[in-house]
CSV table of C-alpha atoms and ligand atoms in Angstrom, one decimal:
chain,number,residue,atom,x,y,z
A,147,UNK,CA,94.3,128.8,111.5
A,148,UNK,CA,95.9,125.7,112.4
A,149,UNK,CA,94.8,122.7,110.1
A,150,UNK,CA,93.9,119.6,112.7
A,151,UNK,CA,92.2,116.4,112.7
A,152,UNK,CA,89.4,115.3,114.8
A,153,UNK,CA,87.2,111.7,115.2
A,154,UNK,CA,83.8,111.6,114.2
A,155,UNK,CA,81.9,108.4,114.6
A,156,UNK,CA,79.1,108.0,112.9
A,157,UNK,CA,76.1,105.9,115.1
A,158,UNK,CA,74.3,103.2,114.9
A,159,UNK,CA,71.0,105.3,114.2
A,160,UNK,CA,72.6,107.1,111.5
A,161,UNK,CA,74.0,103.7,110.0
A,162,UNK,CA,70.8,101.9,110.2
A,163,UNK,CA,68.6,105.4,108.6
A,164,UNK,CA,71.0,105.3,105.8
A,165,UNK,CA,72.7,109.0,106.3
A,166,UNK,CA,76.3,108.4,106.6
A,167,UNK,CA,76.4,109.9,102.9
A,168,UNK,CA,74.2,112.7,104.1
A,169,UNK,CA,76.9,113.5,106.5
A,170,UNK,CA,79.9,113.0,105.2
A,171,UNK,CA,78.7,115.2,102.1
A,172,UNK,CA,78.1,118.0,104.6
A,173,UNK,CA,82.1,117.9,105.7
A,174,UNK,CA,82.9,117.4,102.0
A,175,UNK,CA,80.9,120.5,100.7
A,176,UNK,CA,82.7,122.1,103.5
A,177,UNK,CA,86.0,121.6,102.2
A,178,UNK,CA,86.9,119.1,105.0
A,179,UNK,CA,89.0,116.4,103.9
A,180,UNK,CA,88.2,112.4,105.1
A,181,UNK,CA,91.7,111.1,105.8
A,182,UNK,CA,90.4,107.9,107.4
A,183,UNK,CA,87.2,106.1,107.5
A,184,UNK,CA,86.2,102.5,108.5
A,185,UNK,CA,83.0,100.6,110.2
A,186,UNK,CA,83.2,98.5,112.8
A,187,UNK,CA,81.2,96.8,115.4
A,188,UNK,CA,82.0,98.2,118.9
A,189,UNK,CA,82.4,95.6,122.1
A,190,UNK,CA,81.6,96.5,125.5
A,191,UNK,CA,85.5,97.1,126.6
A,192,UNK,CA,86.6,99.9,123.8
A,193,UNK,CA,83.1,101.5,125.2
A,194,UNK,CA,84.0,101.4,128.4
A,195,UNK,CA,87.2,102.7,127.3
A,196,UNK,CA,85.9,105.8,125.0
A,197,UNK,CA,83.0,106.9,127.2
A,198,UNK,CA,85.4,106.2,130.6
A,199,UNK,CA,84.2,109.6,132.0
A,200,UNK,CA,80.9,108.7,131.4
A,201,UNK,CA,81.1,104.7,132.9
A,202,UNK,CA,79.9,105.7,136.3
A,203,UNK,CA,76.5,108.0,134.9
A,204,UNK,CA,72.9,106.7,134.9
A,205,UNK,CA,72.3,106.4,130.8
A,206,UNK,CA,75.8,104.9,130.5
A,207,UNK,CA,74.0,101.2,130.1
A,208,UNK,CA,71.5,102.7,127.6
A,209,UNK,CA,74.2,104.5,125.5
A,210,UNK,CA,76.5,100.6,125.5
A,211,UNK,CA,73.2,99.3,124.3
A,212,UNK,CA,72.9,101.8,121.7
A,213,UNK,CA,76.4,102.1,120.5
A,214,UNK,CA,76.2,98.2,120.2
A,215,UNK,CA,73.0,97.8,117.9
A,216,UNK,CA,74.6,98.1,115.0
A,217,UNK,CA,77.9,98.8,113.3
A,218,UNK,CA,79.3,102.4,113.3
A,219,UNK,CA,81.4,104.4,111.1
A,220,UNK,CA,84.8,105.9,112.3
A,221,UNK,CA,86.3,109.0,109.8
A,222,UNK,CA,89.0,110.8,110.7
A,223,UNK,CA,87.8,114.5,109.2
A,224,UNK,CA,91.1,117.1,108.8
A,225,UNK,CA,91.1,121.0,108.1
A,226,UNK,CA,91.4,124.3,109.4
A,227,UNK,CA,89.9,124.4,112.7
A,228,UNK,CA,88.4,121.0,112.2
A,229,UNK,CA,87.6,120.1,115.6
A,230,UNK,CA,85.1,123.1,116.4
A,231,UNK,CA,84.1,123.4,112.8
A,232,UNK,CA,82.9,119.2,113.2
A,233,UNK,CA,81.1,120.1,116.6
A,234,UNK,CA,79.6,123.3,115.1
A,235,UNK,CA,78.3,121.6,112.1
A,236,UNK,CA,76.9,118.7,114.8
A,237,UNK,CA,75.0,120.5,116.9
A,238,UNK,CA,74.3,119.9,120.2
A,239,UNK,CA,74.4,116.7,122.1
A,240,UNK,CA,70.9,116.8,122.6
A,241,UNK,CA,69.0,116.5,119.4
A,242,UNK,CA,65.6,117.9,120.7
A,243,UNK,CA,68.2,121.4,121.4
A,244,UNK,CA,69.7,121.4,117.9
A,245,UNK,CA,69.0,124.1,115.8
A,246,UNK,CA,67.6,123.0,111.9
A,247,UNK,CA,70.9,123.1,109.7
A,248,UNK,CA,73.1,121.8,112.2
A,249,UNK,CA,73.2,117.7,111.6
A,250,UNK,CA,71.5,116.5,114.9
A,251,UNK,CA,68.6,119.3,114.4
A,252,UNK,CA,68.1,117.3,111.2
A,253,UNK,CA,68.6,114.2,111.8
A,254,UNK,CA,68.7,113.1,115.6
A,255,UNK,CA,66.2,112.2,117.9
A,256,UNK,CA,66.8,113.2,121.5
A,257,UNK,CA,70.2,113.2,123.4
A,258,UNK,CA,71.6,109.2,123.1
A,259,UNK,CA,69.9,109.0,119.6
A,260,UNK,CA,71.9,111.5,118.2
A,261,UNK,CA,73.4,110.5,114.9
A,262,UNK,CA,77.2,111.4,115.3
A,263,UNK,CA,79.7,111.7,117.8
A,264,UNK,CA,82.9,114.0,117.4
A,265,UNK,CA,85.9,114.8,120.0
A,266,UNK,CA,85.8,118.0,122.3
A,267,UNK,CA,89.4,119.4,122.0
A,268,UNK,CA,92.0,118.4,119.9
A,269,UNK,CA,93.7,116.7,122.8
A,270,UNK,CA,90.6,114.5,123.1
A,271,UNK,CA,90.4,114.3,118.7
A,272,UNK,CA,94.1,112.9,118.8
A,273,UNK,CA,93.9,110.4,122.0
A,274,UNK,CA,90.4,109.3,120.3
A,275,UNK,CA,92.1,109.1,116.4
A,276,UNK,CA,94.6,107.1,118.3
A,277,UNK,CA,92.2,104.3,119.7
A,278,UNK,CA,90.2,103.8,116.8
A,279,UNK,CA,92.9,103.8,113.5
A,280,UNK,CA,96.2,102.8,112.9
A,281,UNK,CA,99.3,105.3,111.5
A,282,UNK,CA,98.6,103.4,107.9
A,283,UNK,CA,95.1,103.7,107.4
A,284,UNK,CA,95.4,107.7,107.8
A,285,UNK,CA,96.0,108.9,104.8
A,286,UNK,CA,97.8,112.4,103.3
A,287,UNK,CA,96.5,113.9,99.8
B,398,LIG,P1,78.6,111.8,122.4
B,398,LIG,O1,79.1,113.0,121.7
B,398,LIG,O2,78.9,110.5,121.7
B,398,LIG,O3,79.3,111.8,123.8
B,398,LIG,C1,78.8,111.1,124.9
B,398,LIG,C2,77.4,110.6,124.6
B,398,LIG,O4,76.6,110.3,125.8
B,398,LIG,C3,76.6,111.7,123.9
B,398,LIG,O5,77.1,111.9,122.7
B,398,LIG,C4,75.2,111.2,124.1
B,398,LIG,O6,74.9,110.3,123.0
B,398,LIG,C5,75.3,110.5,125.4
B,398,LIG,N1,74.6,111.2,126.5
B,398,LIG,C6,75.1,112.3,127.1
B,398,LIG,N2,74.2,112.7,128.0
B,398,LIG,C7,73.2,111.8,128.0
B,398,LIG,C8,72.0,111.6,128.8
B,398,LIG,N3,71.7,112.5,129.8
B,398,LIG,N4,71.2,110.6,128.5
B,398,LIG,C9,71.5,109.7,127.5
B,398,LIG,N5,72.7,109.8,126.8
B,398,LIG,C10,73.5,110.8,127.0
């Protein structure tokens, strides 16, 4: 198995309930390795530009709103297989749909309120890694 690197963002509901240590500890104890991590406050252009194929849907002005409330957590997460592994240990998208054990079925609320985000493919997880971190604030260990 290939070793990759995939984006997770971390949202504003799991920011503001206190769980990014809850979550990142889940990808530690997996034996996932954090090569980047940073918070930030996202503005309405780097949304528009992340969810682009989303732009035109109805809950696209809810999920703006949302992703804006508070500041969110970018980590860069790298391992074998890491993009499915991150999506399998996510859930999915909808909360309410999660299985318990998966980190939306413990944490999430419905679809938008739904704790973490992480990239579909590995050709998303690159473009994605891309937009959010510089080559110098990856990191090799
Ligand atoms: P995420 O993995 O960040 O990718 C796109 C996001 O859009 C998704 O998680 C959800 O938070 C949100 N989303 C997708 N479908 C819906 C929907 N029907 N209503 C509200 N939000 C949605």
């Amino acid at each position: 198995m290939a070793v990759e690197r995939t984006l997770i963002i971390l949202k504003p509901d799991c920011v503001k309930k206190g769980l990014v240590g809850e979550v990142l500890k889940r990808f530690e104890l997996a034996t996932l390795k954090l090569a980047g991590l940073k918070m930030k406050k996202l503005n309405k252009k780097i949304l528009e530009e992340h969810y682009a194929h989303h732009k035109d849907k109805p809950f696209f002005k809810g999920l703006a709103k949302f992703m804006k409330s508070s500041p969110v957590v970018f980590v860069v997460v790298e391992g074998e297989n890491a993009v499915a592994a991150v999506r399998d240990m996510a859930g999915p998208t909808d909360s309410k749909q999660a299985p318990k054990g998966t980190i939306r079925g413990d944490y999430g609320e419905d679809i938008q309120v739904n704790v973490i985000h992480a990239s579909d493919s590995l050709e998303t997880a690159n473009a994605e890694i891309a937009r959010f971190f510089k080559k110098s604030e990856l990191f090799d260990y």
